[in-house]
PDB file of C-alpha atoms in Angstrom:
ATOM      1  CA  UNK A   1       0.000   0.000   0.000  1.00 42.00           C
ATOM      2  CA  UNK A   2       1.492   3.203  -1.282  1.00 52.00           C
ATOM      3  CA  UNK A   3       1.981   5.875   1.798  1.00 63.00           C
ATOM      4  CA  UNK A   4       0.611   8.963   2.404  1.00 64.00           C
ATOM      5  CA  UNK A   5       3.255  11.165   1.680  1.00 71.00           C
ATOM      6  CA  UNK A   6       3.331   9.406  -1.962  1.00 71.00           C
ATOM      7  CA  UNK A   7      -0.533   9.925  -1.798  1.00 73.00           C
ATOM      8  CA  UNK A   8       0.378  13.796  -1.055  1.00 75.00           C
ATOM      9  CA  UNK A   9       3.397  14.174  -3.425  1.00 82.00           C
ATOM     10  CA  UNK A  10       1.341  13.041  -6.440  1.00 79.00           C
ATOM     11  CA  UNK A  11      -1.129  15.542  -5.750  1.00 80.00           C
ATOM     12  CA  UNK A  12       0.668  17.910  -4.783  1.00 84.00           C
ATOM     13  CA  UNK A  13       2.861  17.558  -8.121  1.00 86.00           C
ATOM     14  CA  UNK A  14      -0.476  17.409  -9.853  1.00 84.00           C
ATOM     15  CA  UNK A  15      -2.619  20.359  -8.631  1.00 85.00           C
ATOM     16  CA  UNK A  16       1.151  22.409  -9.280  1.00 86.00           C
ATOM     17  CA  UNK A  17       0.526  21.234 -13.049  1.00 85.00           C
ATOM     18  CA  UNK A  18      -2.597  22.483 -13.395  1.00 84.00           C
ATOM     19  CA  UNK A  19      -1.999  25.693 -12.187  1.00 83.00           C
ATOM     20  CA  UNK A  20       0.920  26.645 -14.189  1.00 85.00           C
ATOM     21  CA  UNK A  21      -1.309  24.784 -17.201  1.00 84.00           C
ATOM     22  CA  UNK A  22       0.513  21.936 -17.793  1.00 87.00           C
ATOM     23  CA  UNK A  23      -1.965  20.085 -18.521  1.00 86.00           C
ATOM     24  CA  UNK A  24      -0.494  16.509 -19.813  1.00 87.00           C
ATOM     25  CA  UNK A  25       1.768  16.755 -16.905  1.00 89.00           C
ATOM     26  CA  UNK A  26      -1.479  16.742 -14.767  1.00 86.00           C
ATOM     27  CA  UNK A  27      -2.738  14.428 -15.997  1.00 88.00           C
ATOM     28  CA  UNK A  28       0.125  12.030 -15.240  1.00 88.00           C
ATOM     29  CA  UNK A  29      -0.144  12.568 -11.283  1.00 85.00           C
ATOM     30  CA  UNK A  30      -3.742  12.542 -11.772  1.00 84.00           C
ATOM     31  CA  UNK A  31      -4.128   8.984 -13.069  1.00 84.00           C
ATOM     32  CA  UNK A  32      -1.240   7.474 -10.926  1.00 83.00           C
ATOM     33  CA  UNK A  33      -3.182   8.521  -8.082  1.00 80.00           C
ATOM     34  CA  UNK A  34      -6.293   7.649  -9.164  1.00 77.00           C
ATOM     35  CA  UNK A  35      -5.272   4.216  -9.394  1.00 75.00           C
ATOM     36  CA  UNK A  36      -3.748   3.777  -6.315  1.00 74.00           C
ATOM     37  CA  UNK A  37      -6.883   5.433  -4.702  1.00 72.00           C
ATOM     38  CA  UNK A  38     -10.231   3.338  -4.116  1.00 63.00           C
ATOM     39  CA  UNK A  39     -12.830   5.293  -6.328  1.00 54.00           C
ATOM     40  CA  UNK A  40     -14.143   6.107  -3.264  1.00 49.00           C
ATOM     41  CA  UNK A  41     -11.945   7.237  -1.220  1.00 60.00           C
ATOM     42  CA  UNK A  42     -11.981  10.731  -0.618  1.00 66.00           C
ATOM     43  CA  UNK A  43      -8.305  11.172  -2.381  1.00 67.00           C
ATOM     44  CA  UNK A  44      -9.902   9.227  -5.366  1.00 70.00           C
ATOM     45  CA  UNK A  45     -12.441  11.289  -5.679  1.00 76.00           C
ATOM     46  CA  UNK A  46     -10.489  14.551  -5.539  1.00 78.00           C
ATOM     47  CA  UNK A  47      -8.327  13.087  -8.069  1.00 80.00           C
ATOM     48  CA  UNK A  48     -10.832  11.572 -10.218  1.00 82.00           C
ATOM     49  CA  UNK A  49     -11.918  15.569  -9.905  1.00 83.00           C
ATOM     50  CA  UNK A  50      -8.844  17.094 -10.740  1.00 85.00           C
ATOM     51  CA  UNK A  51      -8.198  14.148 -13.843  1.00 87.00           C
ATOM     52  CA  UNK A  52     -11.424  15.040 -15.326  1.00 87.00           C
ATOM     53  CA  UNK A  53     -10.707  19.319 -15.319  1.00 87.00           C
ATOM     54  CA  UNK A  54      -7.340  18.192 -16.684  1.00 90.00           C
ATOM     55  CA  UNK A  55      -8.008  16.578 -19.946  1.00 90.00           C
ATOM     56  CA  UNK A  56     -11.121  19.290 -20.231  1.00 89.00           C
ATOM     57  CA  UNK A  57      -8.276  21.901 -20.307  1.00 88.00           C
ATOM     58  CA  UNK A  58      -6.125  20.454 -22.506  1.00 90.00           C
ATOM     59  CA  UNK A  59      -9.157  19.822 -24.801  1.00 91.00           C
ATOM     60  CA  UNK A  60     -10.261  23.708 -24.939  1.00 87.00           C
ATOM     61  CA  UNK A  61      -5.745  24.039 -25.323  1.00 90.00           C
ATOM     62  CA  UNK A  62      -6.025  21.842 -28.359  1.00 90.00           C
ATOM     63  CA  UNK A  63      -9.491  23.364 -29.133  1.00 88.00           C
ATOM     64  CA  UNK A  64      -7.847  26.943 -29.230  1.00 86.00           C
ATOM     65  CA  UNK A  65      -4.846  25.292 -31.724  1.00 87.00           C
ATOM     66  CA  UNK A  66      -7.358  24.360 -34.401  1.00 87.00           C
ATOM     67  CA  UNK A  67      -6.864  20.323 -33.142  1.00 90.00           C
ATOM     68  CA  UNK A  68     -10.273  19.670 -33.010  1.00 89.00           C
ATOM     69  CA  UNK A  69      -9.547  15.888 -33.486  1.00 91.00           C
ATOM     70  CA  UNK A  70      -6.588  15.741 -30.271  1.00 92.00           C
ATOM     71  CA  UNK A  71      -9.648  18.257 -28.484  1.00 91.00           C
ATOM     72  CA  UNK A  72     -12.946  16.037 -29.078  1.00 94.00           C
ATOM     73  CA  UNK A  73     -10.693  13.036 -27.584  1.00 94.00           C
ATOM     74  CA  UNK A  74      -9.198  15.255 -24.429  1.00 93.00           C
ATOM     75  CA  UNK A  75     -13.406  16.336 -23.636  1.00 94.00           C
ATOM     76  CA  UNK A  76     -14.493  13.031 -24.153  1.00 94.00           C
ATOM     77  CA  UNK A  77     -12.561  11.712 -21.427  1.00 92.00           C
ATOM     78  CA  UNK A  78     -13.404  14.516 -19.364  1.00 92.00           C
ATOM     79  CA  UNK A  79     -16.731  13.293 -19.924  1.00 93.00           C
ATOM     80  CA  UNK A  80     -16.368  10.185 -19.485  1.00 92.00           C
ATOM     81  CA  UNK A  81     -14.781  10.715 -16.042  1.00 89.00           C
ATOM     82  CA  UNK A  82     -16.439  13.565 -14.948  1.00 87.00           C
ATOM     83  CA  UNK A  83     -20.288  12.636 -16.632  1.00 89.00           C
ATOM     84  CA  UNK A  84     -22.618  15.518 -14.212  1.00 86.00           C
ATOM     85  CA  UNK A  85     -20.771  18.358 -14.969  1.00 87.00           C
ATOM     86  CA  UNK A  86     -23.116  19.949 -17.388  1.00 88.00           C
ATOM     87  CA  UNK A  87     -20.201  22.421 -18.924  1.00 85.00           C
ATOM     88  CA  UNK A  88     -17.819  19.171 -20.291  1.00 90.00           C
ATOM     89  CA  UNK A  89     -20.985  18.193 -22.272  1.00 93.00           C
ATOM     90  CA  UNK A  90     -21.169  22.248 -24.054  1.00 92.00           C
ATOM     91  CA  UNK A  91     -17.585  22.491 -24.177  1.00 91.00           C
ATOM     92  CA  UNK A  92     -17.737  18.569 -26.361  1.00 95.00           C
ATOM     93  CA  UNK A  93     -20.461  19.727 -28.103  1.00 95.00           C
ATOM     94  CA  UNK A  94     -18.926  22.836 -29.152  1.00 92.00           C
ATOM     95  CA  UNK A  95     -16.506  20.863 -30.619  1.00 93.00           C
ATOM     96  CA  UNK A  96     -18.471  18.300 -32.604  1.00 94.00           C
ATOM     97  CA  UNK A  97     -20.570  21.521 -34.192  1.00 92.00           C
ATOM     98  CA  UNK A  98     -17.142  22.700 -35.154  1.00 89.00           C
ATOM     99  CA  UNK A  99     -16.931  19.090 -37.539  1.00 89.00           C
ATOM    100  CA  UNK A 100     -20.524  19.639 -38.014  1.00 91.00           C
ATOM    101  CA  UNK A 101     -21.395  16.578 -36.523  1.00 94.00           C
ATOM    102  CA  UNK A 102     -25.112  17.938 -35.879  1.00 95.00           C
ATOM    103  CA  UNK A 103     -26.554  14.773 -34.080  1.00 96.00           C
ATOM    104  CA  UNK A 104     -24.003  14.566 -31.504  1.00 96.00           C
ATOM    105  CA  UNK A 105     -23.178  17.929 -30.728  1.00 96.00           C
ATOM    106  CA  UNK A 106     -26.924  18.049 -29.905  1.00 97.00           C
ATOM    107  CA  UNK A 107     -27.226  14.669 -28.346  1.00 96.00           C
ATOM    108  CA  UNK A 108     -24.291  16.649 -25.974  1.00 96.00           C
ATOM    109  CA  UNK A 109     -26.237  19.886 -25.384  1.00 96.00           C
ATOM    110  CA  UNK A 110     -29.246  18.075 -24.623  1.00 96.00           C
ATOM    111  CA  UNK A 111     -27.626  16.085 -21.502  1.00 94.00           C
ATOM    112  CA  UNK A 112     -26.098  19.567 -20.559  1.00 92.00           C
ATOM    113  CA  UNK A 113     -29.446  21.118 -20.691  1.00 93.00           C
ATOM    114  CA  UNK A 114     -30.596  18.116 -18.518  1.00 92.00           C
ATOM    115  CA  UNK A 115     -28.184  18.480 -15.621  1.00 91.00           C
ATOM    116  CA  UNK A 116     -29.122  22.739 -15.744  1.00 87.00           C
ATOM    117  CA  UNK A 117     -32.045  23.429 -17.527  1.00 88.00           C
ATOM    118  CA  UNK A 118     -31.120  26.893 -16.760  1.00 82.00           C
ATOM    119  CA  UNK A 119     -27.578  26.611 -18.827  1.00 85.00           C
ATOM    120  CA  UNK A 120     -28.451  29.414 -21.234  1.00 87.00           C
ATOM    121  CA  UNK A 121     -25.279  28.777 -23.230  1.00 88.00           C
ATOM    122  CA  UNK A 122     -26.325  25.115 -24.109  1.00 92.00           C
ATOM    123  CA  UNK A 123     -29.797  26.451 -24.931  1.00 95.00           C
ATOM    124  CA  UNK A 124     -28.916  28.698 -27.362  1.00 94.00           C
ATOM    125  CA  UNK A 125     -26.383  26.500 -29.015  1.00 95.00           C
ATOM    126  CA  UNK A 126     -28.650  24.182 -28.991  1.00 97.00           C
ATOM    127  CA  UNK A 127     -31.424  26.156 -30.764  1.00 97.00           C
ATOM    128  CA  UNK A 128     -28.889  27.181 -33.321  1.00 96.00           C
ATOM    129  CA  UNK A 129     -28.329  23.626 -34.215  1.00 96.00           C
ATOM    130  CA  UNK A 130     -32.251  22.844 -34.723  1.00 96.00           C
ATOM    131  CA  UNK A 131     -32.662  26.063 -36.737  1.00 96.00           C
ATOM    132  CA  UNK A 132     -29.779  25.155 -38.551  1.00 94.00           C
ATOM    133  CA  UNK A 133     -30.605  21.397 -39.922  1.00 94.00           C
ATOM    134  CA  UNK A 134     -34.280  22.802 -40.324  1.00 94.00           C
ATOM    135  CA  UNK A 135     -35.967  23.000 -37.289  1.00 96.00           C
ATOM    136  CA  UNK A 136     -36.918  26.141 -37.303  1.00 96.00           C
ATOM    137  CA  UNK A 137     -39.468  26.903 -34.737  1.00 96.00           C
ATOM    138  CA  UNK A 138     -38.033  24.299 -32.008  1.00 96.00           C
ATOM    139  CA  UNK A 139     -34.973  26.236 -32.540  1.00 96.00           C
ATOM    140  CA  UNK A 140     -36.397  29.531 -31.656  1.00 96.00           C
ATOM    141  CA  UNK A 141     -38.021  28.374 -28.798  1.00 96.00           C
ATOM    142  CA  UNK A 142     -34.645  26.728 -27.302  1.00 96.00           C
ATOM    143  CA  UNK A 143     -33.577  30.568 -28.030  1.00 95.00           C
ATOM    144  CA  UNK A 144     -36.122  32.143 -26.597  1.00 95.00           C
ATOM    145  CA  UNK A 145     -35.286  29.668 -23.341  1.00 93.00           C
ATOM    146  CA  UNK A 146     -31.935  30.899 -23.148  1.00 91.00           C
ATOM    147  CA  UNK A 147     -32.496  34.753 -23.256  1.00 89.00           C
ATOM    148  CA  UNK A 148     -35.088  34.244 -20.514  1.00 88.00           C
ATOM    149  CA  UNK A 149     -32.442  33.041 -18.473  1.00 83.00           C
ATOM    150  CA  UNK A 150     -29.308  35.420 -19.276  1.00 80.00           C
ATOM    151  CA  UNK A 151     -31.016  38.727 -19.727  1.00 74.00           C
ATOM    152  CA  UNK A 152     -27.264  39.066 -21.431  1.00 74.00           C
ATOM    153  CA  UNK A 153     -28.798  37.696 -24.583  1.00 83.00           C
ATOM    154  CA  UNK A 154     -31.483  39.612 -24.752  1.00 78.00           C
ATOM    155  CA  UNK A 155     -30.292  42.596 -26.983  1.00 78.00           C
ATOM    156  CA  UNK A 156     -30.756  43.826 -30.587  1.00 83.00           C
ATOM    157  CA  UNK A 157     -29.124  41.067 -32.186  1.00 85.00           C
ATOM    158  CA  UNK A 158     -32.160  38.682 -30.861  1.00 90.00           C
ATOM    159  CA  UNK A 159     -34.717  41.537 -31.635  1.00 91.00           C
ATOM    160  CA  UNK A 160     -33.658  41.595 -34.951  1.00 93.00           C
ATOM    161  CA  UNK A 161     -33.510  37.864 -35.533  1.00 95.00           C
ATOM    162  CA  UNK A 162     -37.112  36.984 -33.993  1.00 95.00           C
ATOM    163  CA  UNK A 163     -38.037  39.620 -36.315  1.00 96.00           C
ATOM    164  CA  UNK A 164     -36.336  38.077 -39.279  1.00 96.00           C
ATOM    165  CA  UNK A 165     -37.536  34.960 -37.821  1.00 96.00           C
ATOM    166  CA  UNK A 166     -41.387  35.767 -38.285  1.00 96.00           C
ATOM    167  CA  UNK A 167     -40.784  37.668 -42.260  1.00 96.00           C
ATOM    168  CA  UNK A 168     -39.574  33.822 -42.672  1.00 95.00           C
ATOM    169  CA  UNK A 169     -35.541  34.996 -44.260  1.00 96.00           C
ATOM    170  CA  UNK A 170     -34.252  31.981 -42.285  1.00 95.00           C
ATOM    171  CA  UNK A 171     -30.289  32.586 -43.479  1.00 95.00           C
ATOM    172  CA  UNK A 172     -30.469  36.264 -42.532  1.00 96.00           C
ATOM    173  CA  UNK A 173     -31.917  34.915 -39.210  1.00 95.00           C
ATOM    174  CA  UNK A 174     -29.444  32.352 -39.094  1.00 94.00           C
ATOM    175  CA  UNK A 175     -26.488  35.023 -39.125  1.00 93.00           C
ATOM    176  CA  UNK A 176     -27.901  36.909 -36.619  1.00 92.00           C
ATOM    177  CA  UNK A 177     -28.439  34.059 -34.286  1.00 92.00           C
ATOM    178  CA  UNK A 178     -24.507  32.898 -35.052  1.00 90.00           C
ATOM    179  CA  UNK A 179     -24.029  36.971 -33.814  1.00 87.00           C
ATOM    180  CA  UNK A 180     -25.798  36.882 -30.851  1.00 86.00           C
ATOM    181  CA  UNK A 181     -23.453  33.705 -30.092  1.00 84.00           C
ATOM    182  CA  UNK A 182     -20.593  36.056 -30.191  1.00 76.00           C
ATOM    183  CA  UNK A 183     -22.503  38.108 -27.242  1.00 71.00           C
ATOM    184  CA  UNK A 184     -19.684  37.499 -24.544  1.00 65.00           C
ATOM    185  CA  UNK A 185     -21.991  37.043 -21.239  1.00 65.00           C
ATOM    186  CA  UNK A 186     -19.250  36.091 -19.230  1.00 63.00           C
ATOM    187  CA  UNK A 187     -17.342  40.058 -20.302  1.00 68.00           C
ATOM    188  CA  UNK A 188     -20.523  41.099 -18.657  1.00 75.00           C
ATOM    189  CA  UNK A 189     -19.972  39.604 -15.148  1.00 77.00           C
ATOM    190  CA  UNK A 190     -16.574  39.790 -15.291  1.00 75.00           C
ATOM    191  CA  UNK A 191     -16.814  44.040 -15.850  1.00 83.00           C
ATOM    192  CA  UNK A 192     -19.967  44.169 -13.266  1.00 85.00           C
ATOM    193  CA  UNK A 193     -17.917  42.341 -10.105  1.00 84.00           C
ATOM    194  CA  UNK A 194     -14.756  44.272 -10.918  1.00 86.00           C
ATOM    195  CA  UNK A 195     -16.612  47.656 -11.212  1.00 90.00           C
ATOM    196  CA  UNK A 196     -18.452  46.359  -7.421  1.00 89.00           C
ATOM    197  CA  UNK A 197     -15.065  45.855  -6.223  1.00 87.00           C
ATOM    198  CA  UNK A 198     -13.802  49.437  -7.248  1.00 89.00           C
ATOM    199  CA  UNK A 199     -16.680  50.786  -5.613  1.00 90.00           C
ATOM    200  CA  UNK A 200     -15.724  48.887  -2.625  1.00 89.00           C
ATOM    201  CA  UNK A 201     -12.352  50.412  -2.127  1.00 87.00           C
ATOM    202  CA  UNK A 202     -13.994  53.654  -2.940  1.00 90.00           C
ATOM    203  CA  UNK A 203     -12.123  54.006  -6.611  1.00 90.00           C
ATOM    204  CA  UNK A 204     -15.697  55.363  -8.021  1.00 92.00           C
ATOM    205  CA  UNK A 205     -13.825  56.105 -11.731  1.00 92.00           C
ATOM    206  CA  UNK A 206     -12.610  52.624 -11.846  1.00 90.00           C
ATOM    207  CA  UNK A 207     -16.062  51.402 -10.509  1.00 91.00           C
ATOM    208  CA  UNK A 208     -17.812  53.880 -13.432  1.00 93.00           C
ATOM    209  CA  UNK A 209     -15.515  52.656 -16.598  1.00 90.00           C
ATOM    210  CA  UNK A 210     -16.159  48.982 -16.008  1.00 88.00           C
ATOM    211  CA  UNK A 211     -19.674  48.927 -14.897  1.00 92.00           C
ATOM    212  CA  UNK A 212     -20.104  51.338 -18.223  1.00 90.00           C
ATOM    213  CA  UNK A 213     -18.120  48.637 -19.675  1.00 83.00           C
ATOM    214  CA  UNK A 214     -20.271  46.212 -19.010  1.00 83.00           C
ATOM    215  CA  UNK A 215     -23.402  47.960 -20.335  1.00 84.00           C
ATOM    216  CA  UNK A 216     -21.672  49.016 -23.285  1.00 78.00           C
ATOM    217  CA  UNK A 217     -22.024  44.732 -24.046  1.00 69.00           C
ATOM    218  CA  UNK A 218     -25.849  44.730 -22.730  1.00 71.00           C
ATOM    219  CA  UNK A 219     -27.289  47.603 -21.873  1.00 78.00           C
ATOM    220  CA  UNK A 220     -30.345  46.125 -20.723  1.00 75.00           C
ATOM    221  CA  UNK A 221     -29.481  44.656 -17.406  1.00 82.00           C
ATOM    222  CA  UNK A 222     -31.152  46.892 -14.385  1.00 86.00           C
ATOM    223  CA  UNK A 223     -29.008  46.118 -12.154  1.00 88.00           C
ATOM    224  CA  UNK A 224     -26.207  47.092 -13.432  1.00 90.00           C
ATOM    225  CA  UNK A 225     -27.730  50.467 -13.920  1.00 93.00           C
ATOM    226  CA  UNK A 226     -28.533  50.608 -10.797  1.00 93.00           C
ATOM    227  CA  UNK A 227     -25.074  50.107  -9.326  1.00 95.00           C
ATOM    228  CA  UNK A 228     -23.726  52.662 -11.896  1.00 96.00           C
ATOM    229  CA  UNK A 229     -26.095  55.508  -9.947  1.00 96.00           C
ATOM    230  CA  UNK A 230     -24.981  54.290  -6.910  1.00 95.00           C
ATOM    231  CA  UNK A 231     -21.348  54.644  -7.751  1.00 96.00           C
ATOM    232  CA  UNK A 232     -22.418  58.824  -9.035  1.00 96.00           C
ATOM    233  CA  UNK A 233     -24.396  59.249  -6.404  1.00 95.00           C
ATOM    234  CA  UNK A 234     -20.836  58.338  -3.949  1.00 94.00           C
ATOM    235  CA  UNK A 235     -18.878  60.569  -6.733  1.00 93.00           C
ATOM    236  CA  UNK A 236     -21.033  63.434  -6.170  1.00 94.00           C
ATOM    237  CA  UNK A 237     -22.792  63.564  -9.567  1.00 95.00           C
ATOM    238  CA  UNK A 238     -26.185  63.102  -8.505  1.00 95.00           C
ATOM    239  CA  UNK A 239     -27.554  64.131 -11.662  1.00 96.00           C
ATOM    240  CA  UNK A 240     -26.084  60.914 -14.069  1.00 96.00           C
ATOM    241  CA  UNK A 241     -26.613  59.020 -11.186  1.00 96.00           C
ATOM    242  CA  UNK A 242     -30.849  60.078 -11.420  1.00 97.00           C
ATOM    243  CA  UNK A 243     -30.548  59.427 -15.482  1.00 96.00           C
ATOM    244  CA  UNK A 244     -29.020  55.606 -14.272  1.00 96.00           C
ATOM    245  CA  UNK A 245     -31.789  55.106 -11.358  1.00 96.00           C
ATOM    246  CA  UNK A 246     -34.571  56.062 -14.296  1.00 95.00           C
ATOM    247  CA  UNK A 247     -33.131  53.613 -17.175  1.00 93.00           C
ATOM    248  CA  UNK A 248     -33.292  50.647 -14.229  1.00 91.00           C
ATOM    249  CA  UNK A 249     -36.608  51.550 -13.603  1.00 93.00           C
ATOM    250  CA  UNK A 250     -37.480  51.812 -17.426  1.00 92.00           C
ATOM    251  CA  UNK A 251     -36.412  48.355 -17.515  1.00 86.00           C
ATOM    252  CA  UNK A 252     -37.711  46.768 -13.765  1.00 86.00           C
ATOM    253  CA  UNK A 253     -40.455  49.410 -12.453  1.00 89.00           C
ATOM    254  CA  UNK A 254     -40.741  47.389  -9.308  1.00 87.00           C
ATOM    255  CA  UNK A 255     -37.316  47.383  -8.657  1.00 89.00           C
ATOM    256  CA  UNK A 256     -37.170  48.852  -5.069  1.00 89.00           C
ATOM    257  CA  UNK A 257     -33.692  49.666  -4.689  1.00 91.00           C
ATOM    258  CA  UNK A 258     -33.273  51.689  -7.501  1.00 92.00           C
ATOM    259  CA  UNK A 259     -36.415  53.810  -7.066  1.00 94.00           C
ATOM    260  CA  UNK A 260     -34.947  54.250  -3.026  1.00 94.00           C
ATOM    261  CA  UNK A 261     -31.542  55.705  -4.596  1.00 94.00           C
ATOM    262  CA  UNK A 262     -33.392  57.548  -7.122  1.00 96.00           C
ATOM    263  CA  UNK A 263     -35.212  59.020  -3.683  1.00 95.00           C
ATOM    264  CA  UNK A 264     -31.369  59.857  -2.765  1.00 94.00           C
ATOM    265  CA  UNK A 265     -30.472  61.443  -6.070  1.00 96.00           C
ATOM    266  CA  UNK A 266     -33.483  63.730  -5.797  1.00 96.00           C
ATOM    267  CA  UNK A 267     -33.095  65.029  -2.248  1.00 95.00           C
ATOM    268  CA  UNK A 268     -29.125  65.487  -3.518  1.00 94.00           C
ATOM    269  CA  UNK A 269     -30.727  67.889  -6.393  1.00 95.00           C
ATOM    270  CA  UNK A 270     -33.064  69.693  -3.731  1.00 93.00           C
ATOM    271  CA  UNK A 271     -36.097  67.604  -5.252  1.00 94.00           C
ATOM    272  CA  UNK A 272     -37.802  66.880  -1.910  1.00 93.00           C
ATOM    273  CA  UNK A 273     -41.221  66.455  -3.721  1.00 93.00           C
ATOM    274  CA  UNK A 274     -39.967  63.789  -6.603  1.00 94.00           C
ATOM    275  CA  UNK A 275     -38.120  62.334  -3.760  1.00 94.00           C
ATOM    276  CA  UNK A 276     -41.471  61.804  -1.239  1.00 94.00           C
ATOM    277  CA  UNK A 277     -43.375  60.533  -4.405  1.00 94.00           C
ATOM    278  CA  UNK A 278     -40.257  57.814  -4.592  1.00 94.00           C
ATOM    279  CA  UNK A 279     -40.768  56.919  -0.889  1.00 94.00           C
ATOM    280  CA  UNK A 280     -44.497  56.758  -1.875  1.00 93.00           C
ATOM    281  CA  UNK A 281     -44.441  54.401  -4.731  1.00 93.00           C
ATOM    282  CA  UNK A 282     -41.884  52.003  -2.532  1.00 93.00           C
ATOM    283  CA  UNK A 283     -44.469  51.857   0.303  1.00 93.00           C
ATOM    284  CA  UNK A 284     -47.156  50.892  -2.669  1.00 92.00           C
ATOM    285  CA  UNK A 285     -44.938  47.957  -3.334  1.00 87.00           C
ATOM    286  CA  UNK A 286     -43.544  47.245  -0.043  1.00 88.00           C
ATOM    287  CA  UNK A 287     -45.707  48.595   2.670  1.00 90.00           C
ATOM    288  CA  UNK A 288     -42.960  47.715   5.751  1.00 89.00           C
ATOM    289  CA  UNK A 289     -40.073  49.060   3.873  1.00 89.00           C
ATOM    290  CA  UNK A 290     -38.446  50.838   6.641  1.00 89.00           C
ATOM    291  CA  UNK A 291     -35.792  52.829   4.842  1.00 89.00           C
ATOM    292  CA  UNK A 292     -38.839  54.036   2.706  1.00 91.00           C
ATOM    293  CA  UNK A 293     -41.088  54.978   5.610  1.00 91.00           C
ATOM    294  CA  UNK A 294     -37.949  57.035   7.582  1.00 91.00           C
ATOM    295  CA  UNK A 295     -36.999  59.209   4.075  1.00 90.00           C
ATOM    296  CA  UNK A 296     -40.202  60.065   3.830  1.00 90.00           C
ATOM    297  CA  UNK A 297     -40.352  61.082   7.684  1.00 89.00           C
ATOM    298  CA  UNK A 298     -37.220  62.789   7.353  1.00 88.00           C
ATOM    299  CA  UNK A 299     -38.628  65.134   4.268  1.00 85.00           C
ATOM    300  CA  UNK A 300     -41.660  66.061   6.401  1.00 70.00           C
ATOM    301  CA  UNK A 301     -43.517  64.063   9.412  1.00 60.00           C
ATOM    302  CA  UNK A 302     -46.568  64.662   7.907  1.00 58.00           C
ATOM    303  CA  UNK A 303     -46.247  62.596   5.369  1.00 48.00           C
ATOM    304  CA  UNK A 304     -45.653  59.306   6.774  1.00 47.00           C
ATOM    305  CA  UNK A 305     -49.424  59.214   7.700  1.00 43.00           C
TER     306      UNK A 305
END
């Protein structure tokens, strides 16, 4: 039986490979210790773990090379080790579109779509797949599924498509579907936690440029708007931070929080009137909101009645 400081050195050594991205190297200490390990055993597991993300790394490597052959092999051991992680089954199916093997790239985006039915990526590659070999309409509505869950998708690209979609010019839709692919969701979130972070250590210009960044990609999101005001409103310009409050309520009219800092922005412009009718329409929607009930209190006593 080996011991367990050779238990520790191999994955030690292996986790060390990963990180630096030496992936084949991995790999290696990966399956040595795997076999020593019962499947089981907590160290098997982890390894089992860490053997699976390996060969899914070097598969998007080889992906990013053009070796979509060497890739499709790396992710379908990845699979095959690591079957419930829904993002090995998108990342294989990705590949297999690329070869335009149709029938099991989808077969793959179905089982991702199984394990999250929420996985908007697999549902819209997925739709583009069915609209592609001819199903038209199942394909929109696998589409339609995926910007209801990532509000990232849901910009002019899509608008534009549906309504291509419905005049029936199914290879103009087509290209604007294989656009709205392009739409980077994950540029969104990335720009949106680093411009909360900036705001956190009180760098409101840093906070501003990404969170504009981020609705530069999708300009829809509320949210985001939202935090933009907030990060004005702390940089003293309560006036873009009223036009930000506005657009998030143009989007979400029920969102409290933004119609609470919009109640901030006002009172900041010497608009104590807008700023009660703020309070107001918060108490319609949330009659125990406290921060709601003491603004108003605050402009004049009289009103809280």
């Amino acid at each position: 039986m080996s011991s367990v400081q050779e238990l520790n050195e191999h994955y030690s050594k292996g986790i060390e490979y990963f990180d630096q991205g030496l992936f084949r190297e991995a790999i290696s200490e990966f399956e040595t210790l795997a076999v020593i390990c019962e499947q089981l055993d907590p160290m098997g597991r982890l390894a089992r773990f860490y053997l699976g993300e390996s060969y899914a790394q070097l598969g998007l490597e080889r992906a990013g090379r053009g070796a979509t052959e060497r890739a499709e092999q790396s992710l379908r051991r990845a699979v095959e080790i690591n079957p419930q992680y829904p993002d090995l089954h998108y990342h294989l199916a990705c590949i297999l579109a690329q070869e335009s093997n149709w029938t099991q790239a989808a077969a793959e985006l179905e089982k991702a779509v199984s394990l999250n039915p929420r996985y908007s990526r697999a549902l819209l590659e997925l739709g583009l797949i069915r609209y592609r070999t001819g199903e038209r309409n199942a394909g929109m509505d696998l589409i339609n599924r995926a910007v209801q869950n990532e509000p990232g998708y849901s910009c002019q690209l899509y608008r534009e498509a549906v309504d291509l979609h419905r005049k029936k010019q199914w290879d103009k839709t087509l290209t604007k579907l294989e656009d709205l692919r392009a739409t980077n969701v994950d540029d969104i979130t990335y720009h949106f936690k680093l411009g909360k972070e900036h705001y956190m250590r009180g760098d409101y210009k840093a906070a501003a440029a990404d969170l504009e960044r981020a609705l530069s990609i999708q300009p829809g999101y509320a949210d985001i708007r939202n935090w933009l005001g907030v990060v004005y409103l702390a940089d003293e310009e309560p006036s873009k931070a009223l036009v930000e409050f506005s657009r998030a309520l143009e989007i979400n009219p029920n969102f409290t929080a933004a119609r609470l800092n919009a109640a901030s922005a006002f009172i900041r412009l010497g608009c104590t009137e807008e700023a009660a009718n703020s309070y107001r329409r918060v108490l319609e929607l949330d009659p125990d909101n406290a921060e709601a009930r003491e603004g108003l209190a605050d402009i004049d006593p009289r009103r809280t009645a």
